[in-house]
Short mmCIF file of C-alpha atoms in Angstrom, two decimals:
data_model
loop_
_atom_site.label_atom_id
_atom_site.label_comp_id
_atom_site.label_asym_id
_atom_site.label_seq_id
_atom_site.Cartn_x
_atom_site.Cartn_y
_atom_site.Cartn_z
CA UNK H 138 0.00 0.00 0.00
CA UNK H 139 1.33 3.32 -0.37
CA UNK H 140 1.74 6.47 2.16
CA UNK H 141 1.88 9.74 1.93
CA UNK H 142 3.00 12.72 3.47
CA UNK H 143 4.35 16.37 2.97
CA UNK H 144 6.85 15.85 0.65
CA UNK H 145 10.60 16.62 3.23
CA UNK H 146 13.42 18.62 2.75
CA UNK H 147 15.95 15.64 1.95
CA UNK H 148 13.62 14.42 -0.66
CA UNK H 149 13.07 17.04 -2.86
CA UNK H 150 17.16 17.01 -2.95
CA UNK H 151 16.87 13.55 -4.20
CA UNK H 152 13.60 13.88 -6.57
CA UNK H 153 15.50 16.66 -7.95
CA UNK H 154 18.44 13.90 -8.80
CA UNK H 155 15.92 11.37 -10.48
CA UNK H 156 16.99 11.51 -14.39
CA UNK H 157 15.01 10.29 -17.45
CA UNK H 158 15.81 9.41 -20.58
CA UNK H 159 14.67 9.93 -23.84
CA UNK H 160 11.90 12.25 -24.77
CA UNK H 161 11.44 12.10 -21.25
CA UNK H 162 14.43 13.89 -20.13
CA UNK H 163 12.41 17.26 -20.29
CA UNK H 164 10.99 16.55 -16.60
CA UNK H 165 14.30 16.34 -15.43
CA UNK H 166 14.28 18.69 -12.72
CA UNK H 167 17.10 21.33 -12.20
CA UNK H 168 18.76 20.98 -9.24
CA UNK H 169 17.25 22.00 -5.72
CA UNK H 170 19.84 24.45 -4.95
CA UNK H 171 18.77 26.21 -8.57
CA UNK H 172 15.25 25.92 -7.16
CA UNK H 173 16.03 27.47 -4.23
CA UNK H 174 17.83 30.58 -5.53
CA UNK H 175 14.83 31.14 -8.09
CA UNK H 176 12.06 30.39 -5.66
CA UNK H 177 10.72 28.01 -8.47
CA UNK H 178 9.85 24.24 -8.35
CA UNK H 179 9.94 22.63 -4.63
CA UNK H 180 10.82 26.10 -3.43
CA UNK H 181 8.27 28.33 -5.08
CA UNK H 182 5.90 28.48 -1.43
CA UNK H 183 2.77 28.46 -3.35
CA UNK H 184 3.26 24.56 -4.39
CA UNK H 185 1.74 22.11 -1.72
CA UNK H 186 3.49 19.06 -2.58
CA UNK H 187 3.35 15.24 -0.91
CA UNK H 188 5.37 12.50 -1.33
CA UNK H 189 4.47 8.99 -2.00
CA UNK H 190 6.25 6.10 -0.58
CA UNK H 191 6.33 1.49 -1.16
CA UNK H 192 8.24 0.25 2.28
CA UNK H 193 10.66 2.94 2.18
CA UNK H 194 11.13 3.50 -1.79
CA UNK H 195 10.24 6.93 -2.35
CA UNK H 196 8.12 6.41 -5.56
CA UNK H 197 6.31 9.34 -6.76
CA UNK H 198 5.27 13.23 -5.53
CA UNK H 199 2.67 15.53 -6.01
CA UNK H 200 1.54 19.02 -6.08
CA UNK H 201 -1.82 20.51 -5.53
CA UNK H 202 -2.01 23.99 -6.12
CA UNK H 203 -5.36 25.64 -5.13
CA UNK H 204 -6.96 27.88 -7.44
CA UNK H 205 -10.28 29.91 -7.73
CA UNK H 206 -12.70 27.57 -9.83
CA UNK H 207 -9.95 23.92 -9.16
CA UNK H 208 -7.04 22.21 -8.06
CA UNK H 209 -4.35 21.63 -10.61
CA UNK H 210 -2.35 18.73 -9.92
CA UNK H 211 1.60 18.06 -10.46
CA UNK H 212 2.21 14.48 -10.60
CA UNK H 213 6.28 12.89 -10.72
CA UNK H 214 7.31 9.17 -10.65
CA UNK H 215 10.52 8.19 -10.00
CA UNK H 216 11.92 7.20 -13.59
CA UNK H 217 12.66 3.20 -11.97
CA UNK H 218 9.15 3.27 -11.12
CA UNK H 219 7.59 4.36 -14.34
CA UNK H 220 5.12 1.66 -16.52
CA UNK H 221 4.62 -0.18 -13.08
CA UNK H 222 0.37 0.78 -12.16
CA UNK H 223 2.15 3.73 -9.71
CA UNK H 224 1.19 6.76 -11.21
CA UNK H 225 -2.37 5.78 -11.52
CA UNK H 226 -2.59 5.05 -7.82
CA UNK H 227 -1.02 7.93 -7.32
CA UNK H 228 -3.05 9.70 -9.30
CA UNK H 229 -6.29 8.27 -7.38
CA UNK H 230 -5.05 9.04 -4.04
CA UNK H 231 -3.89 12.48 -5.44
CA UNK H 232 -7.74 12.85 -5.60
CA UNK H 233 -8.97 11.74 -2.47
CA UNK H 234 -6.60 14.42 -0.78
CA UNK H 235 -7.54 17.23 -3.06
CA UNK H 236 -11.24 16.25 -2.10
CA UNK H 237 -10.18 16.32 1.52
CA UNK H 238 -8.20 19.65 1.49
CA UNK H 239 -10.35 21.76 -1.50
CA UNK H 240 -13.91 20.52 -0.70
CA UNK H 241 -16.15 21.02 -3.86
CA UNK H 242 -13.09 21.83 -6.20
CA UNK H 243 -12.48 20.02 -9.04
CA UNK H 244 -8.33 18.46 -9.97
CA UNK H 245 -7.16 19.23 -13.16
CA UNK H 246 -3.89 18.82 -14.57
CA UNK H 247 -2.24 19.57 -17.92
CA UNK H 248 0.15 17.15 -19.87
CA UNK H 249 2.20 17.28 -23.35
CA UNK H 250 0.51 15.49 -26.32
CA UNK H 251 2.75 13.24 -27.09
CA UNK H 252 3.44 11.65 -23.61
CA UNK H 253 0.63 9.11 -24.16
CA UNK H 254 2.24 6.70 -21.34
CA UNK H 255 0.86 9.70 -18.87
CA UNK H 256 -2.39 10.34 -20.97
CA UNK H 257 -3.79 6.34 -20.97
CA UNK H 258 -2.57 6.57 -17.03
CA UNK H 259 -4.54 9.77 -16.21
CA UNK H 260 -7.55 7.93 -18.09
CA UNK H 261 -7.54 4.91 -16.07
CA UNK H 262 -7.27 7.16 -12.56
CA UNK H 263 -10.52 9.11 -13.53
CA UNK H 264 -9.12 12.06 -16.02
CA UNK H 265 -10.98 13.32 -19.01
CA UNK H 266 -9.21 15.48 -21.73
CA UNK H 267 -11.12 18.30 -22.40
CA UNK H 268 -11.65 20.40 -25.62
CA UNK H 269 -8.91 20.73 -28.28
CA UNK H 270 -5.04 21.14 -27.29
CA UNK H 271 -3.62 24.57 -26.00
CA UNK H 272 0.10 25.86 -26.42
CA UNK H 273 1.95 26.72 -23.26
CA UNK H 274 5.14 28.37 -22.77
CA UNK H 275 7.28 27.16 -20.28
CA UNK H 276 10.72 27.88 -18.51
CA UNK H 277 11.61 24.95 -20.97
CA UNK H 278 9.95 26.33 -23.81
CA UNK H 279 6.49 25.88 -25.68
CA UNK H 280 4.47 22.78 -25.89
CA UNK H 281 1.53 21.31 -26.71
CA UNK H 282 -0.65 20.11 -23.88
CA UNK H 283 -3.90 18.59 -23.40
CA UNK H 284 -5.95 19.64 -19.82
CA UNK H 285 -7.21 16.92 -18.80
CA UNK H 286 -10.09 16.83 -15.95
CA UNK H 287 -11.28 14.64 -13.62
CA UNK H 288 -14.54 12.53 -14.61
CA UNK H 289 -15.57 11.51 -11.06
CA UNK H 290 -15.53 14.81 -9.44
CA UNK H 291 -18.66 13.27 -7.25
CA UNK H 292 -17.49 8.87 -7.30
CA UNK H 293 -13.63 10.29 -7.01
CA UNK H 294 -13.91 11.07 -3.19
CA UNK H 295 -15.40 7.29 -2.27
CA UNK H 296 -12.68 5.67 -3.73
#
């Protein structure tokens, strides 16, 4: 089963380490010490982010960021981790909590076109895409993303 908590100080040093490849390697993180001296990322105050842990693996994170009409929602798996069912849990507790902590808000989350590994995951946790895809700018340039919203806003809190 996995737990959760506020994501700590030592692990946002090591999420910040995690590396993937490929097309992936644009959610490589910069470093924390960057973070910290841009107030961006795991230092930017406004994020709210949780950790998830197996045992004692550290396995995935989250951020829920409150907003007027929603809750958008951050979701990172350790790159060891990835294609293994994890995100979606994650993605189904990330949920519950945002049910528990924004009462009545809807989660939302954005996420690049062509990462279709996150897309069919989103999906099976309770996600919708909605309307066409919108271009973002980012600090690593612009994308293509689709927003994605979840389909359970009333089933999502009993599960």
């Amino acid at each position: 089963m996995l737990e959760f908590h506020k994501t700590t100080e030592d692990e946002k040093y090591i999420i910040c380490d995690w590396k993937y490849d490929g097309d992936y390697a644009i959610y490589n993180n910069p470093s924390y010490e960057e973070q910290i001296k841009n107030h961006q990322g795991f230092a930017n105050p406004r994020n709210n982010f949780y950790s998830f842990l197996d045992g004692t693996k550290l396995i995935g994170y989250i951020n829920l960021i409150e907003e007027d009409s929603g809750v958008f929602f951050g979701i990172g798996v350790n790159p060891v981790f990835c294609d293994q069912g994890y995100g979606q849990r994650i993605s189904k507790s990330a949920c519950k909590l945002s049910h528990q902590l924004y009462p009545g808000k809807p989660i939302y989350l954005e996420v690049r076109t062509w990462n279709t590994r996150a897309v069919k995951c989103y999906e099976k946790a309770g996600f919708r895409i909605i309307g066409d895809p919108i271009k973002r700018t980012t600090p690593i340039g612009e994308g293509m993303f689709f927003h994605m919203a979840e389909d359970c806003f009333l089933t999502c809190r009993d599960r």
